[in-house]
Coordinates of C-alpha atoms and ligand atoms in Angstrom, one line a residue:
X59 CA 35.4 -19.4 -11.9
X60 CA 37.5 -19.0 -8.9
X61 CA 36.7 -21.3 -5.9
X62 CA 35.1 -20.0 -2.6
X63 CA 36.6 -20.1 0.8
X64 CA 34.0 -21.4 3.2
X65 CA 33.7 -22.8 6.9
X66 CA 32.3 -26.2 6.8
X67 CA 30.9 -28.4 9.6
X68 CA 31.7 -32.0 9.2
X69 CA 30.3 -33.3 12.6
X70 CA 30.8 -32.9 16.3
X71 CA 33.9 -30.8 16.9
X72 CA 34.8 -30.8 13.1
X73 CA 35.0 -27.7 11.3
X74 CA 37.5 -26.5 8.7
X75 CA 37.9 -24.0 5.9
X76 CA 37.7 -25.4 2.6
X77 CA 37.9 -24.3 -1.0
X78 CA 34.4 -25.1 -2.7
X79 CA 33.1 -24.6 -6.1
X80 CA 30.7 -21.6 -6.5
X81 CA 27.0 -22.6 -7.0
X82 CA 25.1 -21.2 -10.0
X83 CA 22.7 -18.3 -9.4
X84 CA 19.3 -19.3 -10.6
X85 CA 16.7 -16.9 -12.1
X86 CA 15.2 -16.0 -8.7
X87 CA 18.4 -15.7 -6.7
X88 CA 21.1 -13.2 -6.2
X89 CA 24.8 -13.7 -5.5
X90 CA 26.2 -11.8 -2.5
X91 CA 29.8 -11.0 -1.8
X92 CA 29.6 -11.5 2.1
X93 CA 30.9 -8.4 4.1
X94 CA 30.4 -9.7 7.6
X95 CA 28.8 -12.7 9.4
X96 CA 28.3 -13.0 13.2
X97 CA 29.2 -15.9 15.2
X98 CA 25.9 -17.2 16.9
X99 CA 25.7 -19.2 20.2
X100 CA 23.7 -22.0 18.1
X101 CA 26.9 -22.1 15.9
X102 CA 28.8 -23.1 18.8
X103 CA 26.3 -25.4 20.1
X104 CA 26.1 -27.2 16.7
X105 CA 29.9 -27.4 16.7
X106 CA 30.2 -28.7 20.3
X107 CA 27.1 -30.8 20.9
X108 CA 24.8 -33.1 19.0
X109 CA 23.5 -30.9 16.4
X110 CA 19.9 -29.6 16.6
X111 CA 19.8 -28.0 13.2
X112 CA 22.6 -29.4 11.1
X113 CA 21.7 -32.7 9.3
X114 CA 22.8 -35.8 11.4
X115 CA 25.8 -37.8 10.2
X116 CA 24.8 -39.8 6.9
X117 CA 21.3 -38.1 6.8
X118 CA 20.2 -35.3 4.4
X119 CA 17.7 -32.5 5.5
X120 CA 14.3 -33.7 4.1
X121 CA 13.6 -30.4 2.4
X122 CA 16.9 -28.8 1.3
X123 CA 18.5 -32.4 0.8
X124 CA 21.5 -31.0 2.2
X125 CA 23.9 -33.2 4.2
X126 CA 27.3 -32.8 6.0
X127 CA 29.6 -31.0 5.5
X128 CA 27.4 -27.8 5.7
X129 CA 28.8 -24.2 5.3
X130 CA 28.0 -22.5 8.5
X131 CA 27.1 -18.9 9.3
X132 CA 23.7 -17.3 9.2
X133 CA 24.1 -13.7 10.6
X134 CA 25.3 -11.9 7.5
X135 CA 25.3 -8.9 5.3
X136 CA 26.8 -8.4 2.0
X137 CA 26.9 -6.7 -1.5
X138 CA 24.9 -8.0 -4.4
X139 CA 27.3 -8.9 -7.2
X140 CA 25.1 -11.0 -9.5
X141 CA 21.1 -11.0 -10.0
X142 CA 19.1 -13.7 -11.5
X143 CA 17.3 -13.2 -14.7
X144 CA 13.9 -12.9 -13.1
X145 CA 14.7 -10.8 -10.0
X146 CA 13.4 -7.1 -10.4
X147 CA 13.5 -5.9 -6.8
X148 CA 17.3 -5.9 -6.3
X149 CA 20.2 -4.7 -8.5
X150 CA 24.0 -5.4 -8.5
X151 CA 26.0 -3.1 -6.0
X152 CA 23.1 -3.1 -3.4
X153 CA 24.1 -3.7 0.3
X154 CA 21.8 -6.1 2.1
X155 CA 21.2 -8.1 5.0
X156 CA 19.7 -11.5 4.9
X157 CA 16.9 -13.3 6.6
X158 CA 18.4 -16.7 6.4
X159 CA 15.1 -18.7 6.8
X160 CA 13.7 -21.0 4.1
X161 CA 10.2 -22.2 3.9
X162 CA 7.6 -23.3 1.4
X163 CA 8.5 -20.8 -1.2
X164 CA 12.0 -22.1 -1.4
X165 CA 10.9 -25.6 -2.7
X166 CA 8.3 -24.0 -5.0
X167 CA 5.5 -25.7 -2.9
X168 CA 2.2 -23.9 -2.0
X169 CA 2.1 -22.1 1.2
X170 CA 1.2 -24.4 4.3
X171 CA -1.3 -23.1 6.9
X172 CA 1.5 -21.5 9.1
X173 CA 3.1 -19.6 6.2
X174 CA -0.3 -18.5 5.0
X175 CA -1.0 -16.9 8.4
X176 CA 2.3 -15.1 8.2
X177 CA 4.3 -17.4 10.3
X178 CA 7.0 -19.1 8.0
X179 CA 9.3 -19.3 11.0
X180 CA 7.2 -22.2 12.2
X181 CA 6.7 -23.8 8.8
X182 CA 7.3 -27.5 9.2
X183 CA 9.6 -27.2 6.0
X184 CA 11.6 -24.4 7.9
X185 CA 15.4 -24.5 7.3
X186 CA 18.2 -21.9 7.4
X187 CA 21.2 -21.0 5.2
X188 CA 24.3 -21.6 7.5
X189 CA 23.1 -24.7 9.2
X190 CA 20.9 -27.1 6.9
X191 CA 20.7 -25.5 3.4
X192 CA 23.0 -24.7 0.5
X193 CA 25.4 -22.0 1.5
X194 CA 26.3 -19.9 4.6
X195 CA 27.8 -16.7 5.8
X196 CA 31.3 -17.9 6.9
X197 CA 32.2 -17.8 3.2
X198 CA 33.3 -15.3 0.4
X199 CA 30.0 -15.4 -1.2
X200 CA 26.5 -17.1 -1.1
X201 CA 23.6 -17.5 -3.6
X202 CA 20.1 -16.8 -1.9
X203 CA 16.6 -16.3 -3.1
X204 CA 16.0 -12.6 -3.9
X205 CA 13.1 -12.5 -1.2
X206 CA 15.6 -13.4 1.7
X207 CA 17.4 -10.0 1.0
X208 CA 16.6 -6.8 2.7
X209 CA 18.4 -3.7 1.3
X210 CA 20.1 -1.8 4.1
X211 CA 18.6 1.6 4.7
X212 CA 20.5 4.9 4.6
X213 CA 22.8 5.1 7.6
X214 CA 23.1 1.3 8.2
X215 CA 26.5 -0.1 7.5
X216 CA 27.4 -3.6 6.3
X217 CA 28.7 -4.1 9.8
X218 CA 25.5 -3.1 11.5
X219 CA 23.5 -5.2 8.9
X220 CA 25.2 -8.3 10.2
X221 CA 23.6 -7.7 13.6
X222 CA 20.1 -7.6 12.1
X223 CA 19.7 -11.4 12.5
X224 CA 20.3 -11.7 16.2
X225 CA 18.4 -8.4 16.8
X226 CA 15.5 -9.8 14.9
X227 CA 15.4 -12.8 17.1
X228 CA 15.1 -10.3 20.1
X229 CA 12.5 -8.2 18.3
X230 CA 10.5 -11.3 17.6
X231 CA 10.6 -12.3 21.1
X232 CA 9.4 -8.9 22.3
X233 CA 6.7 -8.8 19.6
X234 CA 5.3 -12.2 20.4
X235 CA 5.4 -11.7 24.1
X236 CA 2.9 -8.9 23.6
X237 CA 5.1 -6.5 25.5
X238 CA 3.6 -3.2 25.8
X239 CA 5.0 0.5 26.1
X240 CA 5.6 1.4 29.7
X241 CA 5.7 -2.2 30.8
X242 CA 8.4 -3.7 33.0
X243 CA 10.7 -6.6 32.1
X244 CA 13.2 -9.0 33.7
X245 CA 15.9 -10.4 31.3
X246 CA 17.6 -13.6 32.4
X247 CA 21.1 -13.6 31.0
X248 CA 23.3 -10.8 29.6
X249 CA 24.6 -12.8 26.7
X250 CA 24.1 -11.8 23.0
X251 CA 20.3 -12.4 22.8
X252 CA 19.7 -11.0 26.2
X253 CA 21.6 -7.8 25.5
X254 CA 19.9 -7.5 22.3
X255 CA 16.5 -7.7 24.0
X256 CA 17.7 -5.1 26.5
X257 CA 18.8 -2.7 23.8
X258 CA 15.5 -3.1 21.8
X259 CA 13.3 -2.9 24.9
X260 CA 14.3 0.6 24.8
X261 CA 13.0 1.1 21.3
X262 CA 9.6 -0.3 22.6
X263 CA 9.6 2.4 25.5
X264 CA 10.0 -0.2 28.2
X265 CA 9.5 0.9 31.8
X266 CA 12.1 -0.4 34.2
X267 CA 14.3 -3.3 33.0
X268 CA 16.2 -5.7 35.2
X269 CA 18.8 -8.0 33.7
X270 CA 20.5 -10.8 35.6
X271 CA 24.3 -11.8 35.0
X272 CA 26.8 -13.8 36.8
X273 CA 30.0 -12.5 35.0
X274 CA 31.4 -9.0 35.9
X275 CA 32.3 -8.2 32.4
X276 CA 28.8 -8.9 30.9
X277 CA 27.2 -7.1 33.9
X278 CA 29.2 -4.1 33.0
X279 CA 27.9 -4.3 29.4
X280 CA 24.4 -4.5 30.5
X281 CA 24.8 -1.4 32.6
X282 CA 26.2 0.3 29.5
X283 CA 23.4 -0.9 27.4
X284 CA 20.8 0.8 29.7
X285 CA 19.6 -1.7 32.2
X286 CA 18.0 -0.1 35.2
X287 CA 19.3 -2.8 37.5
X288 CA 21.7 -5.6 37.0
X289 CA 21.6 -8.4 39.5
X290 CA 23.9 -11.5 40.1
X291 CA 21.7 -14.2 40.9
X292 CA 24.4 -16.0 42.7
X293 CA 24.7 -13.3 45.4
X294 CA 22.3 -14.3 48.1
X295 CA 20.7 -11.5 50.1
X296 CA 19.5 -11.8 53.6
X297 CA 15.9 -10.7 53.9
X298 CA 14.5 -8.7 57.0
X299 CA 13.7 -12.0 58.7
X300 CA 17.4 -13.1 58.4
X301 CA 16.3 -15.8 55.7
X302 CA 18.2 -16.0 52.4
X303 CA 16.3 -14.3 49.7
X304 CA 16.4 -14.8 46.0
X305 CA 18.3 -11.5 45.0
X306 CA 16.5 -11.4 41.6
X307 CA 13.1 -11.5 43.3
X308 CA 14.2 -8.9 45.9
X309 CA 15.3 -6.5 43.1
X310 CA 11.9 -7.1 41.2
X311 CA 10.0 -6.6 44.3
X312 CA 11.9 -3.6 45.0
X313 CA 9.9 -1.7 42.5
X314 CA 6.8 -3.8 41.9
X315 CA 5.3 -5.8 44.6
X316 CA 3.3 -7.7 41.9
X317 CA 6.2 -8.6 39.7
X318 CA 7.3 -7.7 36.2
X319 CA 5.0 -7.9 33.2
X320 CA 7.3 -10.1 31.2
X321 CA 10.3 -12.3 31.9
X322 CA 12.6 -13.0 29.0
X323 CA 14.6 -16.2 29.7
X324 CA 17.7 -16.2 27.5
X325 CA 19.6 -18.6 29.7
X326 CA 17.4 -21.8 29.9
X327 CA 18.2 -23.3 33.3
X328 CA 16.0 -24.7 36.0
X329 CA 16.8 -21.9 38.3
X330 CA 16.1 -19.2 35.5
X331 CA 12.7 -21.0 35.0
X332 CA 11.9 -21.0 38.7
X333 CA 13.2 -17.4 39.4
X334 CA 11.8 -16.0 36.1
X335 CA 8.3 -17.3 36.6
X336 CA 8.1 -16.4 40.1
X337 CA 9.2 -12.8 39.1
X338 CA 6.3 -12.4 36.8
X339 CA 3.1 -10.7 38.0
X340 CA -0.2 -12.6 38.0
X341 CA -1.4 -12.8 34.3
X342 CA 2.2 -11.8 33.0
X343 CA 4.4 -13.5 30.5
X344 CA 7.3 -15.9 31.0
X345 CA 8.9 -16.0 27.5
X346 CA 11.5 -18.6 26.6
X347 CA 14.2 -17.8 24.2
X348 CA 16.7 -20.1 25.2
X349 CA 17.9 -23.5 23.7
X350 CA 17.5 -26.0 26.6
X351 CA 19.9 -28.8 27.1
X352 CA 17.5 -31.0 29.0
X353 CA 13.7 -31.0 30.1
X354 CA 12.9 -28.9 33.3
X355 CA 10.4 -29.3 36.1
X356 CA 7.5 -26.8 36.1
X357 CA 4.7 -26.3 38.6
X358 CA 1.7 -25.7 36.3
X359 CA -0.3 -24.3 39.4
X360 CA 1.5 -20.9 38.5
X361 CA -0.3 -21.0 35.2
X362 CA -3.6 -22.2 36.5
X363 CA -4.0 -20.3 39.8
X364 CA -2.1 -17.0 38.7
X365 CA -2.9 -17.3 35.0
X366 CA 0.7 -16.7 34.2
X367 CA 1.5 -17.5 30.6
X368 CA 4.4 -19.4 29.2
X369 CA 5.5 -18.5 25.7
X370 CA 8.2 -19.1 23.5
X371 CA 9.6 -17.9 20.1
X372 CA 11.9 -19.1 17.3
X373 CA 13.6 -16.9 15.0
X374 CA 11.8 -14.2 13.1
X375 CA 9.9 -13.2 10.0
X376 CA 10.8 -10.5 7.4
X377 CA 8.7 -8.0 9.5
X378 CA 11.1 -8.4 12.5
X379 CA 14.0 -7.6 10.1
X380 CA 12.2 -4.6 8.7
X381 CA 11.5 -3.2 12.2
X382 CA 15.1 -3.7 13.4
X383 CA 16.4 -2.0 10.2
X384 CA 14.1 0.8 11.0
X385 CA 15.5 1.0 14.6
X386 CA 19.0 0.9 13.4
X387 CA 18.4 3.6 10.7
X388 CA 17.0 6.0 13.5
X389 CA 20.4 5.9 15.1
X390 CA 19.0 6.2 18.6
X391 CA 20.6 3.1 20.0
X392 CA 24.2 2.3 19.7
X393 CA 23.9 -1.3 18.4
X394 CA 27.4 -1.3 17.1
X395 CA 28.5 -1.5 20.7
X396 CA 27.5 -5.1 20.5
X397 CA 30.5 -5.8 18.1
X398 CA 33.5 -6.8 20.4
X399 CA 35.7 -8.2 17.6
X400 CA 36.2 -8.4 13.8
X401 CA 38.3 -11.4 12.7
X402 CA 39.2 -12.3 9.2
X403 CA 37.6 -15.5 7.6
X404 CA 41.2 -17.1 7.5
X405 CA 41.1 -17.0 11.4
X406 CA 37.6 -18.0 11.9
X407 CA 38.5 -21.2 14.0
X408 CA 41.0 -19.9 16.4
X409 CA 40.3 -16.2 16.3
X410 CA 36.4 -16.7 16.1
X411 CA 34.9 -19.9 17.4
X412 CA 37.7 -20.8 20.0
X413 CA 38.1 -17.2 21.1
X414 CA 34.4 -17.1 21.8
X415 CA 34.4 -20.5 23.6
X416 CA 37.5 -19.6 25.7
X417 CA 36.5 -16.0 26.5
X418 CA 32.7 -16.0 26.4
X419 CA 32.1 -13.2 28.8
X420 CA 34.5 -10.8 26.9
X421 CA 32.4 -10.9 24.0
X422 CA 28.9 -10.0 22.8
X423 CA 29.2 -10.5 19.0
X424 CA 32.3 -11.5 17.0
X425 CA 31.9 -10.7 13.3
X426 CA 33.8 -12.8 10.8
X427 CA 35.0 -10.7 7.6
X428 CA 35.6 -12.6 4.5
X429 CA 37.9 -11.4 1.8
X430 CA 40.3 -10.0 4.4
X431 CA 43.4 -12.0 4.3
X432 CA 41.6 -15.1 3.6
Ligands
LIG856 ZN1 5.0 -23.6 5.4

């Protein structure tokens, strides 16, 4: 069998394209020829910093037994090229996107309490293809469990399919924040997740949506993606009393004295926590969807006196993917505008990772395309 080209993480700031042996396709698995795989902010984080998800050097993931080097990439779509002998719900030639999460089912263990209540994303044995399990999306192919695959509905291309994962993160955040139709939102940061939340809030029938962003390019994107207001939090405004005002709070209070129903923090700074929590109405929700570099200071009197709620959410469940695919199939929202570059796998390091690090504001989502000049 021919070897597989795959991008592997060896440790801090060490990634390279390798030729590796294909893995066998077990009875309950399918083999995909990968079409597209998006680069995620967490891929950059795992590459540049001390890994949060990838196994530490010399250590194996306790559940998947995988150790470095690991194949990266967890936002992918592809075409099924081989079907395990016991798989009945999928067939060769089908186009699918993948929920890359692993849970008890992957280790043939009985469901834990979290998995039983439909929350495998917080299973203590959670892992993910592309960071700490066998195989990832920055490769010619991958073998995954059949129940990780979601067939792409009519009208959803393989390119759009690769966006299902980041959009599922956004969908999960909106869903678990208990956001209701007609409510107002503040989104902190117009990066890929902030913009994905903005796009999907339209699907949810949101009232006003304000988004904050410091770069001009991303502010423009946020406007194009339908934000009612885009505010630069660094542009201090003078209030009526001559005092400097927080421009984000000014904007929020310009249409609602009480504040927004939900703040989504996709930035994760002390300043975004302060502003985001202050912008929430009494009884409203501050929802964290950012990875934090360090602990922050928090005055819990906001939670106590004003009954504001602080929630967070990780990843997604299959339900979130299904809802995102439905939204994509409706064709109402131009999700493809999130794609700012398509780069062949052979150029993943410089054209993908380095490009994203050096020109962050220029990009929402860079898709890597295996099998194209690789
Ligand atoms: Zn579990």
